[in-house]
Coordinates of C-alpha atoms in Angstrom, one line a residue:
M1 CA 0.0 0.0 0.0
K2 CA 2.0 2.9 -1.3
G3 CA 2.3 5.9 0.8
V4 CA 1.7 4.4 4.2
D5 CA 4.3 1.6 4.6
T6 CA 7.1 3.9 5.5
S7 CA 7.5 5.7 8.8
G8 CA 7.3 9.4 9.2
Q9 CA 4.0 9.9 7.3
N10 CA 0.6 11.0 8.5
I11 CA -2.8 9.3 8.4
G12 CA -5.5 11.7 9.4
R13 CA -4.4 13.3 12.7
Y14 CA -1.9 10.5 13.4
R15 CA 1.8 10.3 12.7
L16 CA 3.0 6.9 11.7
L17 CA 6.1 5.6 13.4
E18 CA 6.6 2.0 12.2
K19 CA 4.7 -1.0 10.8
I20 CA 3.9 -3.5 13.6
G21 CA 1.6 -5.9 11.8
E22 CA 0.1 -6.9 8.5
G23 CA -2.9 -9.0 7.5
G24 CA -5.3 -9.6 4.6
M25 CA -7.3 -6.6 5.4
G26 CA -4.7 -3.9 6.1
V27 CA -1.4 -2.8 7.6
V28 CA -1.1 -1.9 11.3
H29 CA 1.2 0.9 12.3
L30 CA 2.4 2.2 15.6
A31 CA 1.5 5.9 15.6
T32 CA 1.1 9.0 17.8
D33 CA -1.9 11.2 18.2
P34 CA -1.7 15.0 18.3
Q35 CA -1.1 14.8 22.1
G36 CA 1.9 12.5 21.6
R37 CA 0.1 9.3 22.9
Q38 CA 0.9 6.0 21.2
V39 CA -2.0 4.4 19.3
A40 CA -2.3 1.5 16.7
V41 CA -3.5 2.6 13.3
K42 CA -4.9 0.0 10.9
V43 CA -4.9 1.3 7.4
L44 CA -7.1 -0.7 5.0
R45 CA -5.8 -2.1 1.8
P46 CA -7.0 -0.6 -1.5
G47 CA -9.0 -3.8 -2.3
V48 CA -10.9 -3.5 0.9
A49 CA -11.2 0.3 0.7
S50 CA -12.9 0.0 -2.7
D51 CA -15.5 -2.5 -1.5
Q52 CA -18.5 -0.3 -0.4
T53 CA -20.3 -3.3 1.2
A54 CA -17.2 -4.0 3.3
L55 CA -17.0 -0.4 4.3
R56 CA -20.6 -0.2 5.4
R57 CA -20.2 -3.3 7.5
L58 CA -17.0 -1.9 9.0
A59 CA -18.7 1.4 9.8
R60 CA -21.5 -0.4 11.6
E61 CA -19.1 -2.5 13.6
V62 CA -16.9 0.4 14.5
D63 CA -20.0 2.2 15.9
S64 CA -20.7 -0.9 18.0
M65 CA -17.1 -1.4 19.1
R66 CA -17.0 2.1 20.6
R67 CA -19.5 0.8 23.2
V68 CA -17.1 -1.9 24.4
R69 CA -15.6 -1.1 27.7
S70 CA -13.3 -3.7 29.2
P71 CA -9.8 -3.8 30.6
H72 CA -9.3 -6.9 28.5
V73 CA -10.2 -5.3 25.1
A74 CA -8.1 -2.8 23.1
E75 CA -10.6 0.0 22.7
I76 CA -11.4 1.9 19.5
V77 CA -10.0 5.4 19.7
D78 CA -11.0 6.8 16.3
A79 CA -11.9 5.7 12.8
D80 CA -12.6 7.2 9.4
V81 CA -13.9 4.7 6.9
T82 CA -14.6 7.4 4.3
A83 CA -11.0 8.7 4.2
E84 CA -8.5 7.7 1.5
P85 CA -7.3 5.3 2.6
P86 CA -9.8 4.3 5.3
Y87 CA -8.3 3.6 8.7
V88 CA -9.2 2.5 12.3
V89 CA -7.3 3.7 15.4
T90 CA -7.2 1.5 18.5
Q91 CA -5.6 1.6 21.9
Y92 CA -1.9 0.5 21.6
V93 CA -1.1 -2.4 23.8
P94 CA 2.7 -2.8 24.2
G95 CA 4.0 -6.2 25.0
R96 CA 4.1 -9.7 23.5
T97 CA 1.3 -11.7 22.0
L98 CA 0.3 -15.1 23.4
E99 CA 1.7 -16.7 20.2
Q100 CA 5.1 -15.1 20.8
T101 CA 5.1 -16.0 24.5
V102 CA 4.3 -19.7 24.0
R103 CA 6.7 -19.9 21.0
D104 CA 9.6 -18.4 23.0
R105 CA 8.9 -19.7 26.6
G106 CA 6.7 -22.7 26.1
P107 CA 3.2 -23.5 27.4
L108 CA 1.8 -21.3 30.3
K109 CA 1.7 -22.5 33.9
V110 CA -1.6 -23.4 35.3
H111 CA -2.1 -20.2 37.3
Q112 CA -1.3 -18.2 34.1
L113 CA -3.8 -20.3 32.2
Q114 CA -6.6 -19.6 34.6
R115 CA -5.8 -15.9 34.4
L116 CA -5.8 -16.1 30.6
A117 CA -9.0 -18.1 30.4
T118 CA -10.9 -15.7 32.7
G119 CA -9.6 -12.6 30.9
L120 CA -10.4 -13.8 27.4
A121 CA -13.8 -14.9 28.6
A122 CA -14.4 -11.5 30.1
A123 CA -13.3 -9.8 26.8
L124 CA -15.7 -12.0 24.7
S125 CA -18.5 -11.3 27.2
A126 CA -18.0 -7.5 26.8
I127 CA -17.7 -7.8 23.0
H128 CA -20.9 -9.9 22.8
D129 CA -22.8 -7.6 25.1
A130 CA -22.1 -4.8 22.5
G131 CA -23.8 -7.0 19.9
I132 CA -20.7 -7.8 17.8
I133 CA -18.6 -10.9 17.2
H134 CA -14.9 -11.1 17.3
R135 CA -14.6 -13.6 14.4
D136 CA -10.8 -14.1 14.7
L137 CA -9.8 -14.9 18.3
K138 CA -6.5 -16.6 18.2
P139 CA -3.1 -16.5 20.0
G140 CA -1.8 -13.8 17.6
N141 CA -4.7 -11.5 18.6
V142 CA -4.1 -11.8 22.4
M143 CA -1.5 -9.5 24.1
F144 CA -0.1 -9.6 27.6
L145 CA 0.2 -6.5 29.7
D146 CA 3.1 -6.0 32.1
N147 CA 0.9 -7.2 34.9
G148 CA 0.1 -10.5 33.1
E149 CA -3.4 -9.6 32.2
P150 CA -4.5 -10.6 28.6
V151 CA -5.9 -8.0 26.2
V152 CA -7.8 -8.9 23.0
I153 CA -6.8 -6.8 20.0
D154 CA -8.1 -6.5 16.4
F155 CA -11.7 -7.3 17.3
G156 CA -14.7 -6.7 15.2
I157 CA -12.7 -5.8 12.1
A158 CA -11.3 -9.3 11.6
Q159 CA -13.7 -10.2 8.8
G160 CA -11.5 -10.8 5.8
V161 CA -8.3 -11.3 7.7
D162 CA -6.5 -14.6 6.9
A163 CA -9.6 -15.7 5.1
T164 CA -9.5 -19.0 3.2
R165 CA -11.8 -19.7 0.3
L166 CA -13.5 -23.1 0.4
T167 CA -15.7 -22.9 -2.7
A168 CA -16.1 -20.6 -5.6
T169 CA -18.9 -18.8 -3.8
G170 CA -18.1 -19.1 -0.2
L171 CA -15.5 -17.5 2.2
V172 CA -14.5 -18.8 5.6
I173 CA -13.7 -15.9 7.9
G174 CA -11.0 -16.4 10.4
T175 CA -7.8 -18.4 10.9
P176 CA -8.3 -22.1 9.9
G177 CA -6.9 -23.7 13.1
Y178 CA -9.2 -21.6 15.3
L179 CA -12.5 -21.8 13.4
A180 CA -15.8 -23.2 14.7
P181 CA -17.3 -26.1 12.6
E182 CA -20.4 -24.1 11.8
I183 CA -18.2 -21.4 10.1
I184 CA -16.7 -24.1 7.9
E185 CA -20.2 -25.2 7.0
G186 CA -20.8 -21.7 5.7
E187 CA -23.0 -20.2 8.4
D188 CA -22.7 -16.7 9.7
A189 CA -20.5 -16.2 12.7
A190 CA -22.3 -16.0 16.0
A191 CA -21.3 -15.8 19.7
P192 CA -20.8 -19.6 20.1
A193 CA -18.2 -19.4 17.3
D194 CA -16.1 -17.1 19.5
V195 CA -16.5 -19.5 22.4
H196 CA -15.1 -22.3 20.2
S197 CA -12.1 -20.1 19.3
W198 CA -11.7 -19.3 23.0
A199 CA -11.3 -23.0 23.7
S200 CA -8.8 -23.5 20.9
T201 CA -6.7 -20.5 22.1
I202 CA -6.7 -21.9 25.7
A203 CA -5.6 -25.3 24.4
Y204 CA -2.8 -23.7 22.5
A205 CA -1.6 -21.8 25.5
A206 CA -1.7 -25.0 27.7
T207 CA 0.0 -27.3 25.2
G208 CA 2.1 -25.1 22.9
R209 CA 0.3 -26.8 19.9
A210 CA -2.6 -25.9 17.7
P211 CA -5.4 -28.1 18.9
F212 CA -6.3 -29.3 15.4
G213 CA -2.8 -29.6 14.0
S214 CA -0.8 -27.5 11.6
G215 CA -1.0 -29.4 8.3
T216 CA -3.0 -28.5 5.3
F217 CA -6.3 -26.6 5.9
E218 CA -8.2 -29.7 4.5
S219 CA -6.8 -31.9 7.3
I220 CA -7.4 -29.1 9.9
F221 CA -11.0 -28.7 8.8
Y222 CA -11.6 -32.4 8.9
K223 CA -10.4 -32.6 12.5
I224 CA -12.6 -29.6 13.4
M225 CA -15.6 -31.1 11.7
E226 CA -15.0 -34.5 13.4
G227 CA -14.5 -32.8 16.8
K228 CA -11.0 -34.3 17.3
P229 CA -8.8 -31.8 19.0
D230 CA -5.5 -32.7 20.6
L231 CA -6.0 -31.7 24.2
D232 CA -3.2 -33.8 25.8
G233 CA -1.6 -31.5 28.3
V234 CA -4.5 -29.3 29.1
P235 CA -4.9 -29.1 32.9
P236 CA -7.7 -31.4 34.2
A237 CA -9.4 -28.4 35.9
L238 CA -9.7 -26.6 32.6
L239 CA -10.2 -29.7 30.4
P240 CA -14.0 -30.0 30.9
L241 CA -14.6 -26.4 30.1
V242 CA -12.4 -26.6 27.0
R243 CA -14.2 -29.7 25.8
A244 CA -17.6 -28.1 26.4
A245 CA -16.6 -24.9 24.6
M246 CA -15.6 -27.1 21.6
A247 CA -19.0 -28.9 21.4
R248 CA -19.9 -29.7 17.9
N249 CA -23.4 -28.2 18.3
P250 CA -23.1 -24.4 19.0
A251 CA -26.2 -24.5 21.3
E252 CA -24.3 -26.9 23.7
R253 CA -21.4 -24.5 24.3
P254 CA -21.4 -22.3 27.4
T255 CA -21.7 -18.5 26.9
A256 CA -18.7 -16.2 27.4
Q257 CA -20.4 -14.8 30.4
A258 CA -20.8 -18.3 31.9
L259 CA -17.2 -19.0 31.2
V260 CA -16.1 -16.0 33.2
G261 CA -17.8 -17.4 36.3
L262 CA -16.7 -20.9 35.8
T263 CA -13.0 -20.1 35.1
S264 CA -12.7 -17.7 38.0
R265 CA -13.9 -20.3 40.5
L266 CA -11.5 -23.0 39.4
D267 CA -9.0 -24.2 41.9
V268 CA -6.3 -25.1 39.5
E269 CA -3.6 -25.4 42.2
R270 CA -5.4 -28.3 43.9
T271 CA -6.0 -30.1 40.7
M272 CA -2.6 -30.3 39.1
V273 CA 1.1 -30.4 39.8
D274 CA 3.0 -28.0 37.6
S275 CA 5.6 -30.6 36.6
P276 CA 4.7 -32.2 33.2
S277 CA 6.2 -35.5 34.4
A278 CA 3.9 -35.7 37.4
P279 CA 1.6 -38.8 37.4
R280 CA -2.1 -38.0 36.5
T281 CA -3.7 -41.1 38.0
K282 CA -4.6 -39.7 41.4
P283 CA -8.0 -38.0 41.8
L284 CA -8.2 -34.5 40.6
T285 CA -11.0 -32.2 41.7
A286 CA -12.1 -28.7 41.0
V287 CA -14.0 -26.5 43.5
I288 CA -16.9 -25.8 41.1
A289 CA -18.0 -29.4 40.5
P290 CA -17.2 -33.1 41.0
P291 CA -14.8 -34.7 38.6
P292 CA -16.5 -34.6 35.2
P293 CA -16.6 -37.5 32.9
A294 CA -14.3 -37.7 29.9
N295 CA -17.1 -37.4 27.4
P296 CA -17.7 -33.7 26.7
R297 CA -21.4 -34.2 26.1
D298 CA -21.9 -35.6 29.6
F299 CA -20.5 -32.2 30.9
R300 CA -23.6 -30.4 29.8
G301 CA -25.5 -30.9 33.0
Q302 CA -22.7 -29.4 35.0
L303 CA -22.7 -26.1 33.2
P304 CA -25.3 -23.3 33.7
P305 CA -28.2 -23.4 31.2
V306 CA -27.2 -21.9 27.9
A307 CA -29.7 -20.2 25.6
P308 CA -29.4 -21.2 21.9
P309 CA -27.6 -18.6 19.8
P310 CA -29.6 -16.0 17.9
A311 CA -30.6 -17.0 14.4
Y312 CA -28.6 -15.4 11.6
G313 CA -30.7 -15.9 8.5
R314 CA -32.4 -19.2 7.8
Q315 CA -30.8 -22.2 9.4
Q316 CA -31.9 -25.8 9.5
P317 CA -32.2 -27.4 13.0
Y318 CA -28.8 -28.8 13.9
A319 CA -30.1 -32.4 14.0
Q320 CA -31.5 -32.1 10.5
R321 CA -28.4 -30.4 9.1
P322 CA -26.5 -32.7 6.7
Q323 CA -22.9 -33.3 7.7
P324 CA -20.5 -32.5 4.9
A325 CA -17.8 -34.9 3.9
P326 CA -14.3 -33.8 4.7
P327 CA -12.8 -31.8 1.9
R328 CA -10.5 -34.0 -0.3
E329 CA -9.5 -31.7 -3.1
R330 CA -7.8 -28.3 -2.8
P331 CA -10.5 -25.7 -3.7
P332 CA -9.9 -23.1 -6.4
E333 CA -7.8 -20.1 -5.5
P334 CA -9.6 -16.9 -4.9
P335 CA -9.5 -14.4 -7.7
K336 CA -6.6 -12.0 -7.6
P337 CA -7.6 -8.5 -6.6
E338 CA -7.4 -5.8 -9.2
G339 CA -4.3 -3.7 -9.1
P340 CA -4.2 -0.3 -7.5
K341 CA -5.2 2.8 -9.5
P342 CA -2.3 4.7 -11.1
Y343 CA -2.5 7.7 -8.8
G344 CA 0.9 8.9 -10.0
L345 CA -0.5 9.4 -13.4
Y346 CA -3.5 11.2 -12.0
R347 CA -1.1 13.6 -10.3
L348 CA 0.7 14.1 -13.7
L349 CA -2.6 14.8 -15.4
S350 CA -3.6 17.3 -12.7
F351 CA -0.2 19.0 -13.2
M352 CA -0.8 19.1 -17.0
L353 CA -4.1 20.9 -16.4
L354 CA -2.4 23.4 -14.1
A355 CA 0.2 24.0 -16.9
G356 CA -2.6 24.6 -19.3
A357 CA -4.3 27.1 -17.0
V358 CA -1.0 29.0 -16.7
G359 CA -0.7 29.0 -20.5
L360 CA -4.2 30.4 -20.7
A361 CA -3.3 33.1 -18.2
M362 CA -0.4 34.1 -20.5
V363 CA -3.0 34.9 -23.2
L364 CA -6.3 35.8 -21.3
P365 CA -5.3 36.4 -17.7
S366 CA -8.7 37.7 -16.6
I367 CA -10.6 34.8 -18.1
A368 CA -8.1 32.2 -16.8
V369 CA -8.5 33.5 -13.2
V370 CA -12.3 33.3 -13.5
V371 CA -12.3 29.8 -15.0
V372 CA -9.9 28.5 -12.4
V373 CA -11.9 29.9 -9.5
V374 CA -15.1 28.5 -10.8
V375 CA -13.6 25.1 -11.5
M376 CA -12.0 24.9 -8.1
L377 CA -15.3 25.8 -6.4
I378 CA -17.2 23.1 -8.4
L379 CA -14.6 20.5 -7.4
R380 CA -14.7 21.6 -3.8
V381 CA -18.5 21.3 -3.7
A382 CA -18.4 17.9 -5.5
D383 CA -15.8 16.7 -3.0
R384 CA -18.0 17.6 -0.1
A385 CA -21.1 16.0 -1.7
H386 CA -19.1 12.8 -2.3
Q387 CA -17.8 12.7 1.3
S388 CA -21.3 13.2 2.6
L389 CA -22.9 10.7 0.3
T390 CA -20.3 8.0 1.0
S391 CA -20.5 8.6 4.7
K392 CA -24.3 8.1 4.7
R393 CA -24.2 5.1 2.5
T394 CA -21.5 3.5 4.5
R395 CA -23.5 3.9 7.7
R396 CA -26.9 2.8 6.6
G397 CA -26.6 1.6 3.0
P398 CA -27.6 3.2 -0.3
K399 CA -31.0 4.6 -0.9
P400 CA -32.7 5.8 -4.1
S401 CA -33.2 9.3 -2.5
D402 CA -29.5 9.8 -1.9
V403 CA -28.7 11.6 -5.2
A404 CA -31.9 13.7 -4.9
G405 CA -30.8 14.8 -1.4
V406 CA -27.4 15.9 -2.7
I407 CA -29.0 18.0 -5.5
V408 CA -31.4 19.6 -3.0
R409 CA -28.5 20.6 -0.7
S410 CA -26.2 21.7 -3.6
P411 CA -27.1 25.5 -3.3
F412 CA -26.1 25.4 0.4
S413 CA -22.9 23.5 -0.5
V414 CA -22.1 26.1 -3.1
V415 CA -22.5 28.9 -0.6
R416 CA -20.4 27.1 1.9
G417 CA -17.7 26.3 -0.6
G418 CA -17.7 29.9 -1.8
L419 CA -17.2 31.2 1.8
T420 CA -14.4 28.8 2.3
M421 CA -12.6 29.9 -0.8
A422 CA -13.1 33.5 0.2
L423 CA -11.4 32.8 3.4
I424 CA -8.3 31.2 1.8
S425 CA -8.2 33.4 -1.4
P426 CA -6.1 36.2 0.3
I427 CA -3.1 33.9 0.2
A428 CA -3.4 33.5 -3.6
I429 CA -4.2 37.2 -4.0
L430 CA -1.1 38.1 -2.0
A431 CA 1.0 35.8 -4.2
G432 CA -0.4 37.5 -7.3
V433 CA 0.3 41.0 -5.9
V434 CA 3.9 40.1 -5.0
V435 CA 4.6 38.8 -8.5
L436 CA 3.0 41.9 -10.0
V437 CA 5.1 44.3 -8.0
I438 CA 8.3 42.3 -8.9
A439 CA 7.3 42.4 -12.6
L440 CA 6.5 46.1 -12.5
A441 CA 9.8 47.0 -10.7
A442 CA 11.9 44.9 -13.1
K443 CA 14.3 46.7 -15.5
S444 CA 12.8 45.0 -18.6
E445 CA 10.4 46.7 -20.9
M446 CA 7.6 44.3 -19.9
T447 CA 4.1 45.5 -20.8
I448 CA 1.4 46.0 -18.2
A449 CA -0.6 43.2 -19.8
R450 CA 2.4 40.8 -19.6
A451 CA 3.0 41.7 -15.9
L452 CA -0.7 41.1 -15.2
S453 CA -0.5 37.7 -16.9
F454 CA 2.4 36.7 -14.7
S455 CA 0.4 37.9 -11.6
A456 CA -2.6 35.8 -12.8
A457 CA -0.4 32.8 -13.2
A458 CA 0.9 33.2 -9.6
F459 CA -2.7 33.5 -8.4
I460 CA -3.7 30.3 -10.3
I461 CA -0.8 28.2 -9.1
T462 CA -1.4 29.2 -5.4
T463 CA -5.1 28.6 -5.7
C464 CA -4.6 25.1 -7.2
V465 CA -1.8 23.8 -5.0
G466 CA -1.7 26.1 -2.0
P467 CA -3.3 25.8 1.4
G468 CA -7.0 24.8 1.3
S469 CA -6.8 23.2 -2.2
E470 CA -6.8 19.6 -1.1
P471 CA -10.5 19.0 -1.4
S472 CA -10.5 20.2 -5.0
R473 CA -7.4 18.2 -5.9
R474 CA -8.9 15.1 -4.2
Q475 CA -12.1 15.4 -6.3
L476 CA -10.1 15.9 -9.5
S477 CA -8.2 12.7 -8.7
R478 CA -11.6 10.9 -8.4
I479 CA -12.6 12.2 -11.8
W480 CA -9.4 10.9 -13.3
G481 CA -10.1 7.6 -11.6
A482 CA -13.5 7.4 -13.3
V483 CA -12.1 8.4 -16.7
A484 CA -9.1 6.2 -16.6
P485 CA -9.3 3.5 -13.9
R486 CA -6.5 1.4 -15.3
R487 CA -2.9 2.3 -16.1
E488 CA -3.2 1.6 -19.8
R489 CA -6.1 4.0 -20.3
A490 CA -4.5 6.5 -18.0
W491 CA -1.4 6.6 -20.3
I492 CA -3.7 7.3 -23.3
V493 CA -5.3 10.2 -21.4
V494 CA -1.9 11.5 -20.5
G495 CA -0.9 11.5 -24.1
V496 CA -4.0 13.3 -25.3
V497 CA -4.0 15.9 -22.5
G498 CA -0.3 16.4 -22.8
L499 CA -0.5 17.1 -26.5
L500 CA -3.3 19.7 -26.0
V501 CA -1.5 21.4 -23.2
F502 CA 1.7 21.5 -25.3
F503 CA -0.1 23.3 -28.1
L504 CA -1.8 25.7 -25.7
V505 CA 1.4 26.7 -23.9
S506 CA 3.3 27.0 -27.2
F507 CA 0.6 29.3 -28.6
S508 CA 0.4 31.4 -25.5
L509 CA 4.2 32.2 -25.5
S510 CA 3.9 33.8 -28.9
Q511 CA 0.8 35.9 -28.2
T512 CA 0.3 39.3 -26.6
P513 CA -1.8 39.1 -23.5
E514 CA -5.4 40.4 -23.9
L515 CA -7.0 41.9 -20.8
R516 CA -10.5 41.9 -22.2
P517 CA -13.3 41.5 -21.1
F518 CA -12.0 42.8 -17.8
D519 CA -9.9 45.7 -19.2
F520 CA -10.4 48.1 -16.3
P521 CA -9.1 51.7 -16.4
V522 CA -6.8 51.0 -13.5
F523 CA -4.8 48.8 -15.8
K524 CA -4.2 51.7 -18.2
H525 CA -3.7 54.6 -15.8
D526 CA -2.8 53.5 -12.3
L527 CA -0.5 50.6 -13.0
P528 CA 1.9 52.6 -15.3
H529 CA 2.1 55.2 -12.6
L530 CA 2.7 52.5 -10.0
R531 CA 5.5 51.1 -12.1
H532 CA 7.1 54.5 -12.5
Q533 CA 7.1 55.0 -8.7
L534 CA 8.5 51.5 -8.0
R535 CA 11.3 51.9 -10.5
K536 CA 12.1 55.3 -9.0
L537 CA 12.0 53.8 -5.5
F538 CA 14.5 51.0 -6.4
G539 CA 16.7 53.3 -8.4
N540 CA 15.8 51.9 -11.8

């Protein structure tokens, strides 16, 4: 993603320091806010940023995530899904991920496991209470604070990250080894899917191994569908909860809220010796219940009643749902995303138009100034309309009345754009005046009309590229993107526009500037007198 992968750049109000992560949906940067506080900025990739459906979903989830308040969740700080590129800002959590900790130091001790299990369950409970689903809970998305408490990161925006395509029409959302079986079957993610991922994450922390292996995703999916996790090494006190959370039927899994109470009441120290070589044949008990049977389905009666998950679309009853055969052939690869737009060529085209406007100013300075001001105003109004329309459609989807609403509000947008340009125009006027004074004071026999043409050119350049011109330039880039969305067509447009601008500039250099239709008396009387005074002042 060009323009955001190197340190020292800005995204919105945030200054990027370094890249700290990367996934299928975007690149995560360590950044600082205007107050100097560190945050994590996730910048979406161009393929995601161009998907309006994905942006609408992201905007709704960002609104929901703002309501999540938990010490075990990295909170949303800011977001702008209508920016170019879109980005999401979250609390920065320094430290190591669970995946790094286990890889470098081995499985967690039993007291650490209980703390992890309770903290992750509390995080999921807070997320589910806000009406959202994490979708990608895994060891790489769990951080440890200095005090040992776990914090869940990258929640609610995980859809699309590490996605694996199963069929030509279906996507599995999440990381293969930590998916719930219903997700593999193609159902929408619901709260029980996060609980299944919780169990897989705890199993990894306890054993140092992915519970369903690390081979091809076909073999991993087969083990998940068959309910055959490798749980050898999970402490007996946690084993019943992990098995229950991995139940094949989503309705049989405990809720995240129930897991908080169950894990916090476990007496892991009385149920296991930390040494891995300690015999496991003596009775092991937990304070919350008698020793559970090995069969996970017999554990259901020992857990609090769990309501079935909410229905997401039409679903067959679980008992009637056909069980798919394990995948045997590698599915087709997902289509490659289209390449990024040639923004460099768009900037070149915009520069060519600026050169053409300067060339017009050399021949008809008054008309050139009026044309440029009107065009910049139209672009500014169009940019504002585009931003407003995109923001509304992102939040609540497109409606037939959207365009009509933009048209109705256009007079107010024109007035607002005109006032904004009036506020920033003194800078361009000052640039034009400075150039005019220099031209009049020069020793050359430059005519008043030529001096005014140079002044008009300075005004035009400052208006087009100076402070406050970004909205107009942004909208012009959108126009180029619509006219020439691919590099091949953009080069054709560059050739055509470049040829026209070349002839215009060549013609303007050989012509005498014409001040009409704005040939004011001040140009004929006052400016010659001003030139005489300036040359006298500077000893010319």
